[in-house]
mmCIF file of C-alpha atoms in Angstrom:
data_model
loop_
_atom_site.group_PDB
_atom_site.id
_atom_site.type_symbol
_atom_site.label_atom_id
_atom_site.label_comp_id
_atom_site.label_asym_id
_atom_site.label_seq_id
_atom_site.Cartn_x
_atom_site.Cartn_y
_atom_site.Cartn_z
ATOM 1 C CA MET A 2 131.484 -24.521 -72.211
ATOM 2 C CA THR A 3 134.584 -23.275 -70.463
ATOM 3 C CA VAL A 4 137.332 -25.604 -69.444
ATOM 4 C CA SER A 5 139.130 -24.865 -66.229
ATOM 5 C CA PRO A 6 142.907 -25.094 -66.370
ATOM 6 C CA VAL A 7 144.445 -28.379 -65.415
ATOM 7 C CA SER A 8 146.654 -28.395 -62.351
ATOM 8 C CA PRO A 9 150.291 -29.289 -62.998
ATOM 9 C CA ALA A 10 149.930 -32.382 -60.807
ATOM 10 C CA ALA A 11 146.867 -33.599 -62.722
ATOM 11 C CA ALA A 12 148.531 -32.863 -66.068
ATOM 12 C CA GLY A 13 151.624 -34.769 -64.993
ATOM 13 C CA SER A 14 149.580 -37.727 -63.826
ATOM 14 C CA ALA A 15 147.553 -37.749 -67.043
ATOM 15 C CA SER A 16 150.719 -37.552 -69.141
ATOM 16 C CA ARG A 17 152.200 -40.507 -67.257
ATOM 17 C CA ASP A 18 148.986 -42.487 -67.744
ATOM 18 C CA LEU A 19 149.015 -41.738 -71.472
ATOM 19 C CA SER A 20 152.658 -42.758 -71.684
ATOM 20 C CA ARG A 21 151.852 -46.049 -69.968
ATOM 21 C CA ALA A 22 148.928 -46.517 -72.342
ATOM 22 C CA ARG A 23 151.257 -46.029 -75.329
ATOM 23 C CA THR A 24 153.565 -48.682 -73.892
ATOM 24 C CA ALA A 25 150.688 -51.132 -73.431
ATOM 25 C CA LEU A 26 149.460 -50.421 -76.967
ATOM 26 C CA ALA A 27 152.933 -51.080 -78.351
ATOM 27 C CA GLU A 28 153.007 -54.369 -76.453
ATOM 28 C CA ALA A 29 149.579 -55.248 -77.842
ATOM 29 C CA ARG A 30 150.628 -54.469 -81.419
ATOM 30 C CA GLU A 31 153.828 -56.505 -81.135
ATOM 31 C CA ALA A 32 152.386 -59.543 -79.344
ATOM 32 C CA ASP A 33 152.096 -62.745 -81.345
ATOM 33 C CA ASP A 34 149.717 -64.282 -78.812
ATOM 34 C CA HIS A 35 146.147 -63.044 -79.263
ATOM 35 C CA LEU A 36 145.430 -63.422 -75.537
ATOM 36 C CA ILE A 37 148.299 -61.083 -74.648
ATOM 37 C CA ARG A 38 147.253 -58.718 -77.435
ATOM 38 C CA TYR A 39 143.703 -58.529 -76.061
ATOM 39 C CA SER A 40 144.800 -58.110 -72.454
ATOM 40 C CA SER A 41 147.393 -55.456 -73.282
ATOM 41 C CA ALA A 42 144.920 -53.484 -75.381
ATOM 42 C CA HIS A 43 142.379 -53.544 -72.554
ATOM 43 C CA VAL A 44 145.020 -52.417 -70.046
ATOM 44 C CA ALA A 45 145.954 -49.597 -72.430
ATOM 45 C CA ALA A 46 142.329 -48.478 -72.529
ATOM 46 C CA LEU A 47 142.198 -48.511 -68.715
ATOM 47 C CA ARG A 48 145.280 -46.298 -68.594
ATOM 48 C CA VAL A 49 143.703 -43.905 -71.072
ATOM 49 C CA ALA A 50 140.626 -43.763 -68.829
ATOM 50 C CA ALA A 51 142.927 -43.077 -65.867
ATOM 51 C CA ALA A 52 144.334 -40.070 -67.729
ATOM 52 C CA VAL A 53 140.845 -38.622 -68.119
ATOM 53 C CA LEU A 54 140.058 -39.303 -64.476
ATOM 54 C CA ALA A 55 143.307 -37.650 -63.371
ATOM 55 C CA VAL A 56 142.225 -34.454 -65.088
ATOM 56 C CA ARG A 57 138.479 -34.459 -64.550
ATOM 57 C CA ALA A 58 137.644 -36.409 -61.399
ATOM 58 C CA ARG A 59 137.401 -34.588 -58.107
ATOM 59 C CA PRO A 60 137.968 -36.246 -54.747
ATOM 60 C CA VAL A 61 134.846 -37.037 -52.782
ATOM 61 C CA ARG A 62 134.807 -36.087 -49.140
ATOM 62 C CA SER A 63 134.372 -39.189 -47.071
ATOM 63 C CA GLY A 64 131.324 -39.044 -44.891
ATOM 64 C CA ALA A 65 130.060 -41.209 -42.113
ATOM 65 C CA ARG A 66 128.651 -43.649 -44.668
ATOM 66 C CA ARG A 67 131.011 -45.620 -46.821
ATOM 67 C CA ARG A 68 130.634 -44.981 -50.526
ATOM 68 C CA VAL A 69 130.037 -47.798 -52.961
ATOM 69 C CA GLN A 70 133.175 -48.540 -54.958
ATOM 70 C CA ARG A 71 132.891 -47.831 -58.649
ATOM 71 C CA ASN A 72 135.228 -49.039 -61.329
ATOM 72 C CA ALA A 73 137.095 -46.815 -63.778
ATOM 73 C CA TRP A 74 134.500 -47.276 -66.514
ATOM 74 C CA VAL A 75 131.623 -46.148 -64.293
ATOM 75 C CA LEU A 76 133.646 -43.150 -63.112
ATOM 76 C CA LEU A 77 134.624 -42.284 -66.674
ATOM 77 C CA SER A 78 130.961 -42.202 -67.714
ATOM 78 C CA GLU A 79 130.194 -39.873 -64.822
ATOM 79 C CA VAL A 80 133.038 -37.375 -65.207
ATOM 80 C CA ALA A 81 133.303 -37.467 -69.008
ATOM 81 C CA PRO A 82 129.909 -38.379 -70.469
ATOM 82 C CA GLU A 83 131.250 -37.882 -73.990
ATOM 83 C CA PHE A 84 133.248 -41.079 -73.432
ATOM 84 C CA GLY A 85 130.295 -43.007 -72.000
ATOM 85 C CA GLU A 86 129.944 -45.315 -75.000
ATOM 86 C CA TRP A 87 133.648 -46.081 -74.877
ATOM 87 C CA ALA A 88 133.344 -46.842 -71.169
ATOM 88 C CA SER A 89 130.472 -49.260 -71.819
ATOM 89 C CA PHE A 90 132.386 -50.908 -74.649
ATOM 90 C CA PHE A 91 135.535 -51.502 -72.611
ATOM 91 C CA ALA A 92 133.592 -52.481 -69.474
ATOM 92 C CA ALA A 93 131.907 -55.206 -71.498
ATOM 93 C CA GLY A 94 135.327 -56.644 -72.331
ATOM 94 C CA ALA A 95 136.561 -56.863 -68.743
ATOM 95 C CA THR A 96 135.417 -60.464 -68.281
ATOM 96 C CA GLN A 97 137.094 -61.492 -71.530
ATOM 97 C CA ARG A 98 140.282 -59.772 -70.427
ATOM 98 C CA ALA A 99 140.263 -61.698 -67.141
ATOM 99 C CA ALA A 100 139.754 -64.937 -69.034
ATOM 100 C CA ALA A 101 142.519 -64.057 -71.495
ATOM 101 C CA GLU A 102 144.881 -63.284 -68.612
ATOM 102 C CA ALA A 103 144.000 -66.670 -67.126
ATOM 103 C CA GLY A 104 145.160 -68.241 -70.402
ATOM 104 C CA LEU A 105 141.799 -69.540 -71.573
ATOM 105 C CA GLU A 106 142.336 -70.002 -75.324
ATOM 106 C CA ARG A 107 138.638 -69.729 -76.121
ATOM 107 C CA ALA A 108 138.282 -66.434 -74.235
ATOM 108 C CA VAL A 109 138.920 -64.289 -77.294
ATOM 109 C CA THR A 110 139.595 -64.811 -80.965
ATOM 110 C CA THR A 111 142.472 -63.327 -82.892
ATOM 111 C CA ARG A 112 140.010 -61.042 -84.645
ATOM 112 C CA GLU A 113 138.570 -59.817 -81.337
ATOM 113 C CA ALA A 114 142.082 -59.076 -80.106
ATOM 114 C CA ASN A 115 142.917 -57.144 -83.282
ATOM 115 C CA ASP A 116 139.635 -55.236 -83.087
ATOM 116 C CA LEU A 117 140.291 -54.310 -79.463
ATOM 117 C CA VAL A 118 143.762 -53.008 -80.299
ATOM 118 C CA ARG A 119 142.270 -50.739 -82.985
ATOM 119 C CA ALA A 120 139.517 -49.586 -80.607
ATOM 120 C CA ALA A 121 142.029 -48.805 -77.855
ATOM 121 C CA GLU A 122 144.158 -46.832 -80.330
ATOM 122 C CA THR A 123 141.132 -44.818 -81.431
ATOM 123 C CA PHE A 124 140.118 -44.215 -77.810
ATOM 124 C CA TYR A 125 143.673 -43.086 -77.030
ATOM 125 C CA ASP A 126 143.676 -40.616 -79.933
ATOM 126 C CA LEU A 127 140.297 -39.156 -78.933
ATOM 127 C CA VAL A 128 141.276 -38.729 -75.303
ATOM 128 C CA GLU A 129 144.702 -37.311 -76.076
ATOM 129 C CA SER A 130 143.218 -34.626 -78.326
ATOM 130 C CA SER A 131 140.391 -33.854 -75.884
ATOM 131 C CA LEU A 132 142.698 -33.386 -72.899
ATOM 132 C CA ASN A 133 144.794 -30.897 -74.834
ATOM 133 C CA LEU A 134 147.609 -31.101 -72.332
ATOM 134 C CA THR A 135 150.377 -28.659 -72.995
ATOM 135 C CA THR A 136 153.770 -30.135 -72.608
ATOM 136 C CA GLN A 137 156.704 -28.099 -71.478
ATOM 137 C CA PRO A 138 159.799 -28.494 -73.634
ATOM 138 C CA VAL A 139 162.644 -30.261 -71.946
ATOM 139 C CA LEU A 140 165.581 -27.943 -71.498
ATOM 140 C CA PRO A 141 168.910 -29.340 -72.592
ATOM 141 C CA ARG A 142 171.372 -30.038 -69.848
ATOM 142 C CA ALA A 143 174.560 -28.048 -69.956
ATOM 143 C CA SER A 144 177.589 -30.262 -69.967
ATOM 144 C CA ASP A 145 179.533 -27.780 -67.860
ATOM 145 C CA PRO A 146 177.580 -25.837 -65.223
ATOM 146 C CA GLN A 147 180.302 -23.147 -65.266
ATOM 147 C CA SER A 148 179.931 -22.610 -69.021
ATOM 148 C CA VAL A 149 177.162 -20.021 -68.605
ATOM 149 C CA LEU A 150 179.238 -17.996 -66.200
ATOM 150 C CA ALA A 151 182.135 -17.998 -68.651
ATOM 151 C CA GLN A 152 180.076 -16.327 -71.374
ATOM 152 C CA PRO A 153 181.175 -12.752 -72.220
ATOM 153 C CA TRP A 154 177.718 -11.355 -71.512
ATOM 154 C CA MET A 155 177.970 -12.679 -67.951
ATOM 155 C CA GLN A 156 181.291 -10.922 -67.263
ATOM 156 C CA ALA A 157 181.191 -7.800 -65.124
ATOM 157 C CA SER A 158 181.873 -4.595 -67.044
#
């Protein structure tokens, strides 16, 4: 199977989504409240799915008939079948996440929250390695823009 190169825009979007997922995972790990931990882990997983969709999904031309809306988990299964089981797993937790966000104490247990954090971390690692996004090194900023021109090799002979 050949993989087509990722456009810079898609790579940038995916990188931002992964960065946001890392932030949500950090919040989930640090949260004392199991409801926040569960919700943050689920949000992290959604952001990881968004990174895959940014790279793999293609826009659909709108026709005369309106398309049925599909959620991120359905789209993920379609564009990246290798993550289909992950999509089903996280889709099944969407109702619990909504209940946790509503503050319903019985929505999830502490163990379920901890398990979801570990699952989201594993999902993140799998997606990050599968996307294989190359990152460009950040060039250091020169403190003095004239400093390059002052170098001896830049002087006219």
